Amino acid sequence: MPSQVVNARIRGFICLNAHPGGCAANVSGQVDAVGRVLAQAGGAHARVGDVLVIGSSTGYGLSSLITTVFGYGARAVGVCLERAPQGDKTASAGWYNLAAVHRLARAAGRPVTTFNGDAYSRAIKDQVIQHLKASGARLDSVVYSLASPKRTDPATGVSWTSVLKPLGAPYRSKSISLGSDQITEVELAPASDADVEATRKVMGGEDWELWLSALLEAGVLAPGCRTVAYSYIGPELTYPIYRSGTIGKAKEHLEATARALHARLADQLGGAAYVSVNKAVTTQASSAIPVVPLYISILYQIMKAKGTHEGTAEQIARLYRDHLAPGRMPTLDADGRIRLDDREMDPATQSAVAALWPQITSENLFQLTDYAGFKQEFRALFGFEVPGIDYAQPVETDLAI
Ligand code: NAD
């Protein structure tokens, strides 16, 4: 069992290793954050029975696992794609997050089962279904929270790669170079039709629909089962790269899939399917989108000052508390979506973002925005710069999930 000192190895928006102690502290912090949000509702919470979280190891999916298991006493199954430790090489952050979740859940008497493999494949769907049948589980809640650059279509064997590009015209914007902490100008060439289709194949609703069809056919969904997938809209400032770009087209497909799934689940089980539009937060997926780290740095500055800032745990605890907990009917917008981005999209917050945006330069980046907070949060995603951790001490890196 190697015990070693682990120092961060960061290249731009990628961190090549992870710190197990920092990841465990993050998980405990999220359990506490969920407890605080649910306490605002007062009183005891209804239990959620069985849950499946697809994309359970980081970001919004990890918070969905933590909220349902520790906030609502659920028995959970998770699916993720993470790197196990190998000799002196650390595991990925998601692996260590789940090692901590498993440990805390066992101690609380609510075991979590994780399937580490390609969620897009038929093989993982079959393994999950086999496990659900063997354990007598009937899913009350299915969370779909995948963010992936690639998908191999199980029906055709064709592999698709998603891209983050504008549609129609090139998009020029200021952005942060995460390697040098400088404001730079980025220019992104417009997507081809093939790019739009590939991004829809990876990040649209096709695989969510395949999961629900397989679970429905296998008879492992409970009456009244509700499924939710996550989307993003954001301000007009980021429309060219997000909502009006290739990823936005894929999200439109995800939202159309929710409507079709909703009708099917309502008809067959008295169930429901929703899209929840969540707030912009620092995750491995969002840090890789050009322009978004700058937007997040400005947004955090304003939302923290107003006291409206939330991370993934606060968002998902609020999702269940106010919309998806047993007995609650979600509040929907005119297009049938749950809106957890209400505080981000608050007009006063957005006009403050728009006013700051043109003023930001390399010289005032740290002073006028919360870029320091973004950087700290980015490193913390991998277990680094987490308060209370002594990084000079060796830690056990060969952890199992
Ligand atoms: P993330 O990168 O933190 O998490 C992605 C998860 O998907 C991880 O658990 C990873 O292991 C899993 N995964 C990726 N490829 C997989 C595969 N082939 N098989 C199995 N698991 C796989 O991402 P995130 O930012 O939390 O995004 C999750 C969802 O939330 C996405 O739909 C995203 O668009 C949405 N969302 C994100 C934000 C944001 O600001 N980050 C805002 C609103 C909505």
Coordinates of C-alpha atoms and ligand atoms in Angstrom, one line a residue:
M1 CA 0.0 0.0 0.0
P2 CA 1.8 3.2 -1.1
S3 CA 1.7 6.1 1.2
Q4 CA 3.1 9.2 -0.4
V5 CA 3.2 13.0 -0.4
V6 CA 1.0 14.2 -3.2
N7 CA 1.6 17.6 -4.9
A8 CA -0.8 19.0 -7.6
R9 CA 0.3 18.5 -11.2
I10 CA -1.8 21.0 -13.1
R11 CA -1.7 21.8 -16.8
G12 CA -4.1 24.6 -17.8
F13 CA -7.6 23.3 -17.1
I14 CA -6.5 19.7 -16.4
C15 CA -5.1 18.3 -13.2
L16 CA -3.2 15.1 -13.7
N17 CA -3.4 13.7 -10.1
A18 CA -5.6 14.0 -7.0
H19 CA -5.3 14.1 -3.3
P20 CA -7.4 11.5 -1.4
G21 CA -7.5 13.5 1.9
G22 CA -8.6 16.6 0.1
C23 CA -11.3 14.8 -1.8
A24 CA -12.6 13.2 1.4
A25 CA -12.7 16.6 3.1
N26 CA -14.7 17.9 0.1
V27 CA -17.2 15.1 0.4
S28 CA -17.6 15.7 4.2
G29 CA -18.1 19.4 3.4
Q30 CA -20.8 18.6 0.9
V31 CA -22.6 16.3 3.4
D32 CA -22.6 19.2 5.9
A33 CA -23.8 21.7 3.2
V34 CA -26.7 19.4 2.2
G35 CA -27.6 19.1 5.9
R36 CA -27.7 22.9 6.3
V37 CA -29.9 23.4 3.2
L38 CA -32.4 20.7 4.2
A39 CA -32.5 22.1 7.8
Q40 CA -33.9 25.3 6.4
A41 CA -37.0 23.3 5.5
G42 CA -37.3 22.3 9.1
G43 CA -38.5 18.9 10.5
A44 CA -37.9 15.4 9.2
H45 CA -37.6 14.7 5.5
A46 CA -39.5 12.0 3.6
R47 CA -37.1 9.1 2.7
V48 CA -36.2 8.5 -1.0
G49 CA -36.0 4.7 -1.4
D50 CA -33.8 3.6 -4.3
V51 CA -31.7 5.9 -6.5
L52 CA -29.6 5.6 -9.6
V53 CA -27.1 8.4 -10.3
I54 CA -25.5 8.2 -13.8
G55 CA -22.3 10.4 -13.5
S56 CA -22.0 10.0 -9.8
S57 CA -18.4 10.8 -9.0
T58 CA -17.9 14.5 -9.5
G59 CA -19.8 17.8 -10.0
Y60 CA -23.6 17.8 -10.0
G61 CA -23.8 14.0 -10.1
L62 CA -21.7 13.6 -6.9
S63 CA -23.8 16.1 -5.1
S64 CA -27.0 14.2 -6.3
L65 CA -25.5 11.1 -4.8
I66 CA -24.6 12.9 -1.5
T67 CA -28.0 14.6 -1.3
T68 CA -30.1 11.5 -1.8
V69 CA -28.0 9.2 0.4
F70 CA -27.2 11.5 3.3
G71 CA -30.1 13.9 3.1
Y72 CA -32.9 11.4 2.2
G73 CA -31.6 8.0 3.4
A74 CA -31.6 6.5 -0.1
R75 CA -30.0 3.2 -1.1
A76 CA -28.0 4.3 -4.1
V77 CA -26.3 2.9 -7.2
G78 CA -23.9 5.1 -9.1
V79 CA -22.2 4.9 -12.5
C80 CA -19.0 6.8 -13.4
L81 CA -15.9 6.6 -15.5
E82 CA -12.9 7.1 -13.2
R83 CA -9.2 6.0 -13.0
A84 CA -8.3 3.6 -10.3
P85 CA -4.9 4.1 -8.5
Q86 CA -2.0 2.2 -10.1
G87 CA 1.2 1.8 -8.1
D88 CA 2.5 5.2 -7.3
K89 CA 0.0 6.9 -9.6
T90 CA -2.9 8.4 -7.8
A91 CA -6.5 7.6 -8.8
S92 CA -8.6 10.4 -10.3
A93 CA -10.5 12.8 -8.1
G94 CA -13.8 11.1 -8.7
W95 CA -12.4 7.8 -7.5
Y96 CA -11.3 9.3 -4.2
N97 CA -14.6 11.2 -3.9
L98 CA -16.5 7.9 -4.1
A99 CA -14.1 6.1 -1.8
A100 CA -15.1 8.7 0.8
V101 CA -18.8 8.5 0.0
H102 CA -18.7 4.7 0.3
R103 CA -16.9 4.9 3.7
L104 CA -19.4 7.5 5.1
A105 CA -22.4 5.6 3.7
R106 CA -21.2 2.3 5.1
A107 CA -20.8 4.0 8.5
A108 CA -24.4 5.3 8.2
G109 CA -25.7 1.9 7.3
R110 CA -26.6 2.9 3.7
P111 CA -24.3 1.1 1.3
V112 CA -23.7 2.7 -2.1
T113 CA -22.8 0.5 -5.1
T114 CA -20.7 1.9 -7.9
F115 CA -20.2 0.7 -11.4
N116 CA -17.1 2.2 -12.9
G117 CA -17.3 1.9 -16.7
D118 CA -18.8 3.4 -19.8
A119 CA -22.3 4.6 -19.1
Y120 CA -23.0 4.8 -22.8
S121 CA -22.4 1.1 -23.3
R122 CA -25.1 -1.6 -23.2
A123 CA -22.8 -3.7 -21.0
I124 CA -22.9 -1.2 -18.0
K125 CA -26.7 -0.8 -18.4
D126 CA -27.1 -4.6 -18.2
Q127 CA -24.8 -4.9 -15.1
V128 CA -26.7 -2.2 -13.3
I129 CA -30.1 -3.8 -14.1
Q130 CA -28.8 -7.2 -13.0
H131 CA -27.7 -5.7 -9.7
L132 CA -31.0 -3.9 -9.2
K133 CA -32.9 -7.1 -9.8
A134 CA -30.7 -9.1 -7.5
S135 CA -31.0 -6.6 -4.7
G136 CA -34.8 -6.2 -5.2
A137 CA -34.5 -2.5 -5.8
R138 CA -37.2 -0.5 -7.6
L139 CA -35.8 3.0 -8.5
D140 CA -37.7 6.0 -7.2
S141 CA -35.3 8.5 -8.6
V142 CA -32.9 8.4 -11.6
V143 CA -30.4 11.2 -12.0
Y144 CA -28.7 11.7 -15.4
S145 CA -25.5 13.8 -14.9
L146 CA -23.0 12.8 -17.6
A147 CA -20.5 15.3 -19.0
S148 CA -18.3 13.6 -21.5
P149 CA -16.3 14.5 -24.6
K150 CA -17.0 11.2 -26.3
R151 CA -19.6 8.6 -26.9
T152 CA -19.6 5.3 -28.8
D153 CA -23.2 4.6 -30.0
P154 CA -23.9 1.0 -28.9
A155 CA -26.3 0.4 -31.8
T156 CA -23.8 1.3 -34.6
G157 CA -20.4 1.2 -32.9
V158 CA -19.8 4.8 -34.3
S159 CA -17.8 7.1 -31.9
W160 CA -18.8 10.7 -31.6
T161 CA -16.7 13.6 -30.2
S162 CA -18.5 16.7 -28.8
V163 CA -17.2 20.2 -29.5
L164 CA -17.7 23.6 -28.0
K165 CA -18.2 25.9 -31.0
P166 CA -20.5 28.8 -32.0
L167 CA -23.0 28.4 -34.8
G168 CA -23.0 30.5 -38.0
A169 CA -20.2 33.0 -37.4
P170 CA -16.8 32.9 -35.7
Y171 CA -17.0 34.1 -32.0
R172 CA -14.4 36.4 -30.6
S173 CA -14.3 37.0 -26.8
K174 CA -12.0 37.7 -23.9
S175 CA -11.2 34.7 -21.9
I176 CA -8.7 33.7 -19.2
S177 CA -5.6 31.7 -20.0
L178 CA -5.6 29.4 -17.0
G179 CA -1.9 28.5 -17.5
S180 CA -0.7 32.2 -17.3
D181 CA -3.6 33.9 -15.4
Q182 CA -3.7 36.4 -18.3
I183 CA -6.8 37.8 -20.1
T184 CA -6.5 36.8 -23.7
E185 CA -8.7 37.1 -26.8
V186 CA -10.1 33.8 -28.1
E187 CA -11.5 33.3 -31.6
L188 CA -13.6 30.1 -32.2
A189 CA -14.5 29.0 -35.7
P190 CA -18.1 28.1 -36.3
A191 CA -19.3 24.5 -36.1
S192 CA -20.1 22.4 -39.1
D193 CA -23.3 20.4 -39.4
A194 CA -21.3 17.3 -38.4
D195 CA -20.0 19.1 -35.3
V196 CA -23.6 19.9 -34.2
E197 CA -24.7 16.3 -34.8
A198 CA -21.7 14.8 -32.9
T199 CA -22.3 17.1 -29.9
R200 CA -26.0 16.2 -29.9
K201 CA -25.1 12.5 -30.0
V202 CA -22.8 12.9 -26.9
M203 CA -24.5 15.5 -24.8
G204 CA -28.2 15.3 -26.0
G205 CA -30.9 13.1 -24.6
E206 CA -30.3 9.9 -26.7
D207 CA -28.4 8.0 -24.0
W208 CA -30.7 9.2 -21.2
E209 CA -33.7 7.8 -23.2
L210 CA -31.8 4.5 -23.7
W211 CA -31.2 4.2 -19.9
L212 CA -34.8 4.8 -19.1
S213 CA -36.1 2.4 -21.8
A214 CA -33.8 -0.3 -20.5
L215 CA -34.8 0.3 -16.9
L216 CA -38.5 0.4 -17.8
E217 CA -38.3 -2.8 -19.8
A218 CA -36.5 -4.6 -17.0
G219 CA -39.2 -3.6 -14.5
V220 CA -36.8 -1.9 -12.1
L221 CA -38.6 1.5 -11.9
A222 CA -40.9 2.0 -8.9
P223 CA -44.4 3.4 -9.5
G224 CA -44.1 7.2 -9.5
C225 CA -40.4 7.1 -10.5
R226 CA -39.0 10.5 -11.4
T227 CA -35.9 11.1 -13.5
V228 CA -34.0 14.3 -13.9
A229 CA -31.2 15.5 -16.2
Y230 CA -29.2 18.7 -15.9
S231 CA -29.0 21.6 -18.3
Y232 CA -27.6 25.2 -18.5
I233 CA -28.8 28.4 -20.1
G234 CA -26.7 31.3 -18.8
P235 CA -26.7 34.9 -19.9
E236 CA -26.6 36.4 -23.4
L237 CA -22.9 37.2 -22.8
T238 CA -22.1 33.4 -23.1
Y239 CA -24.9 32.5 -25.7
P240 CA -22.5 32.2 -28.7
I241 CA -20.4 29.6 -26.9
Y242 CA -23.0 28.0 -24.9
R243 CA -26.8 28.2 -25.4
S244 CA -26.7 29.2 -29.1
G245 CA -23.6 27.0 -29.8
T246 CA -23.2 23.2 -30.3
I247 CA -23.7 22.4 -26.6
G248 CA -26.9 24.5 -26.5
K249 CA -28.3 22.5 -29.4
A250 CA -27.5 19.3 -27.5
K251 CA -29.2 20.7 -24.4
E252 CA -32.3 21.5 -26.6
H253 CA -32.4 17.9 -27.6
L254 CA -32.0 16.8 -23.9
E255 CA -35.0 19.1 -23.0
A256 CA -37.1 17.6 -25.9
T257 CA -36.2 14.1 -24.6
A258 CA -37.5 15.1 -21.2
R259 CA -40.9 15.9 -22.7
A260 CA -41.1 12.6 -24.5
L261 CA -39.8 10.6 -21.5
H262 CA -42.3 12.5 -19.2
A263 CA -45.2 11.3 -21.3
R264 CA -44.0 7.7 -21.3
L265 CA -43.3 7.5 -17.6
A266 CA -46.5 9.3 -16.7
D267 CA -48.5 6.9 -18.8
Q268 CA -46.8 3.7 -17.7
L269 CA -45.9 4.3 -14.0
G270 CA -47.5 7.6 -13.0
G271 CA -43.9 8.8 -13.1
A272 CA -42.2 12.0 -14.5
A273 CA -39.1 13.3 -16.3
Y274 CA -37.6 16.7 -15.8
V275 CA -34.8 18.9 -16.9
S276 CA -33.3 21.0 -14.1
V277 CA -31.5 24.1 -15.3
N278 CA -28.6 24.6 -12.9
K279 CA -26.3 27.4 -12.0
A280 CA -22.8 27.8 -13.4
V281 CA -20.3 26.3 -11.0
T282 CA -16.6 25.2 -11.2
T283 CA -16.5 21.6 -12.3
Q284 CA -14.1 19.6 -14.5
A285 CA -16.5 20.0 -17.3
S286 CA -17.2 23.7 -17.0
S287 CA -13.5 24.7 -16.6
A288 CA -12.8 23.3 -20.1
I289 CA -15.3 25.6 -21.8
P290 CA -13.6 28.7 -23.3
V291 CA -14.9 32.0 -21.7
V292 CA -16.7 30.2 -18.9
P293 CA -14.0 30.5 -16.2
L294 CA -14.0 34.3 -16.8
Y295 CA -17.8 34.4 -16.5
I296 CA -17.7 32.3 -13.4
S297 CA -15.0 34.5 -11.8
I298 CA -17.1 37.6 -12.3
L299 CA -20.4 35.8 -11.3
Y300 CA -18.9 34.5 -8.1
Q301 CA -17.6 37.9 -7.1
I302 CA -21.1 39.3 -7.4
M303 CA -23.1 36.4 -6.0
K304 CA -20.7 36.0 -3.0
A305 CA -21.1 39.8 -2.2
K306 CA -24.9 39.4 -2.4
G307 CA -24.9 36.2 -0.3
T308 CA -26.6 34.3 -3.1
H309 CA -23.7 32.1 -4.1
E310 CA -24.2 28.3 -4.1
G311 CA -22.1 25.3 -5.0
T312 CA -23.3 22.0 -6.4
A313 CA -24.3 20.6 -3.0
E314 CA -26.4 23.6 -2.1
Q315 CA -28.0 23.5 -5.6
I316 CA -28.9 19.8 -5.5
A317 CA -30.1 19.9 -1.9
R318 CA -32.4 22.7 -3.0
L319 CA -33.5 20.7 -6.0
Y320 CA -34.7 17.8 -3.8
R321 CA -36.0 20.0 -0.9
D322 CA -38.1 22.3 -3.1
H323 CA -38.9 20.1 -6.2
L324 CA -38.2 16.4 -6.2
A325 CA -38.5 15.1 -2.6
P326 CA -41.3 12.6 -2.2
G327 CA -44.7 14.4 -2.0
R328 CA -43.4 17.6 -3.6
M329 CA -44.5 18.8 -7.1
P330 CA -41.8 20.7 -8.9
T331 CA -42.3 24.3 -9.9
L332 CA -41.7 24.6 -13.6
D333 CA -41.0 27.5 -16.0
A334 CA -43.0 28.1 -19.2
D335 CA -41.0 25.5 -21.0
G336 CA -41.6 22.8 -18.3
R337 CA -38.1 23.1 -16.7
I338 CA -37.0 23.3 -13.1
R339 CA -35.0 26.5 -12.6
L340 CA -32.2 26.3 -10.0
D341 CA -30.4 29.1 -11.9
D342 CA -32.9 31.7 -10.6
R343 CA -30.3 33.4 -8.4
E344 CA -27.7 33.4 -11.1
M345 CA -30.2 34.9 -13.6
D346 CA -31.5 37.5 -11.2
P347 CA -31.5 40.7 -13.3
A348 CA -29.5 42.8 -10.8
T349 CA -26.8 40.1 -10.7
Q350 CA -26.7 39.9 -14.5
S351 CA -26.5 43.6 -15.0
A352 CA -23.6 43.7 -12.5
V353 CA -21.8 40.9 -14.5
A354 CA -22.4 42.8 -17.8
A355 CA -21.1 46.1 -16.3
L356 CA -17.9 44.4 -15.0
W357 CA -17.2 42.3 -18.1
P358 CA -15.7 45.0 -20.3
Q359 CA -13.5 46.4 -17.5
I360 CA -11.6 43.2 -16.8
T361 CA -7.9 43.2 -17.8
S362 CA -4.9 41.0 -16.8
E363 CA -3.9 43.7 -14.4
N364 CA -7.2 43.9 -12.4
L365 CA -8.4 40.3 -12.9
F366 CA -7.7 39.3 -9.3
Q367 CA -8.9 42.6 -7.9
L368 CA -12.3 43.0 -9.7
T369 CA -13.3 39.3 -10.0
D370 CA -13.2 36.2 -7.8
Y371 CA -10.6 34.5 -10.1
A372 CA -8.7 33.6 -7.0
G373 CA -11.8 31.8 -5.7
F374 CA -12.3 30.0 -9.1
K375 CA -8.6 28.9 -9.0
Q376 CA -8.9 27.6 -5.5
E377 CA -12.2 25.8 -6.2
F378 CA -10.6 24.3 -9.4
R379 CA -7.7 22.9 -7.4
A380 CA -10.1 21.8 -4.7
L381 CA -11.9 19.7 -7.3
F382 CA -8.8 17.5 -7.2
G383 CA -8.4 17.6 -3.4
F384 CA -5.7 20.4 -3.5
E385 CA -5.8 23.6 -1.5
V386 CA -8.5 22.2 0.7
P387 CA -8.5 23.9 4.2
G388 CA -7.4 21.7 7.0
I389 CA -5.3 19.3 4.9
D390 CA -1.5 19.1 5.7
Y391 CA -0.1 18.5 2.2
A392 CA 3.4 17.8 3.6
Q393 CA 2.2 14.6 5.1
P394 CA 2.2 11.3 3.2
V395 CA -1.3 9.8 2.5
E396 CA -2.5 6.4 1.4
T397 CA -3.3 6.6 -2.3
D398 CA -4.3 3.0 -2.9
L399 CA -7.9 3.3 -1.9
A400 CA -10.7 1.0 -3.1
I401 CA -14.3 1.8 -4.1
Ligands
NAD1 P1 -18.4 16.7 -14.2 O1 -17.3 16.6 -15.2 O2 -18.1 17.2 -12.9 O3 -19.1 15.2 -14.0 C1 -19.3 14.3 -15.1 C2 -19.6 12.9 -14.6 O4 -19.8 12.1 -15.7 C3 -18.5 12.3 -13.7 O5 -19.1 11.5 -12.7 C4 -17.8 11.3 -14.7 O6 -17.2 10.1 -14.2 C5 -19.1 10.9 -15.5 N1 -18.8 10.3 -16.9 C6 -18.2 11.0 -17.9 N2 -18.1 10.2 -19.0 C7 -18.7 9.0 -18.6 C8 -18.9 7.7 -19.2 N3 -18.6 7.5 -20.5 N4 -19.4 6.7 -18.5 C9 -19.7 6.9 -17.2 N5 -19.6 8.1 -16.5 C10 -19.0 9.1 -17.2 O7 -19.6 17.5 -14.9 P2 -20.7 18.5 -14.4 O8 -20.3 19.9 -14.6 O9 -21.2 18.1 -13.0 O10 -21.9 18.2 -15.4 C11 -22.9 17.3 -15.2 C12 -24.2 17.8 -15.9 O11 -24.6 19.0 -15.3 C13 -24.0 18.1 -17.4 O12 -25.2 17.7 -18.1 C14 -23.8 19.6 -17.4 O13 -24.1 20.1 -18.7 C15 -24.8 20.0 -16.3 N6 -24.5 21.4 -15.8 C16 -23.3 21.8 -15.4 C17 -23.1 23.1 -15.0 C18 -21.8 23.6 -14.6 O14 -21.6 24.8 -14.5 N7 -20.8 22.7 -14.3 C19 -24.2 24.0 -15.0 C20 -25.5 23.5 -15.3 C21 -25.6 22.2 -15.8

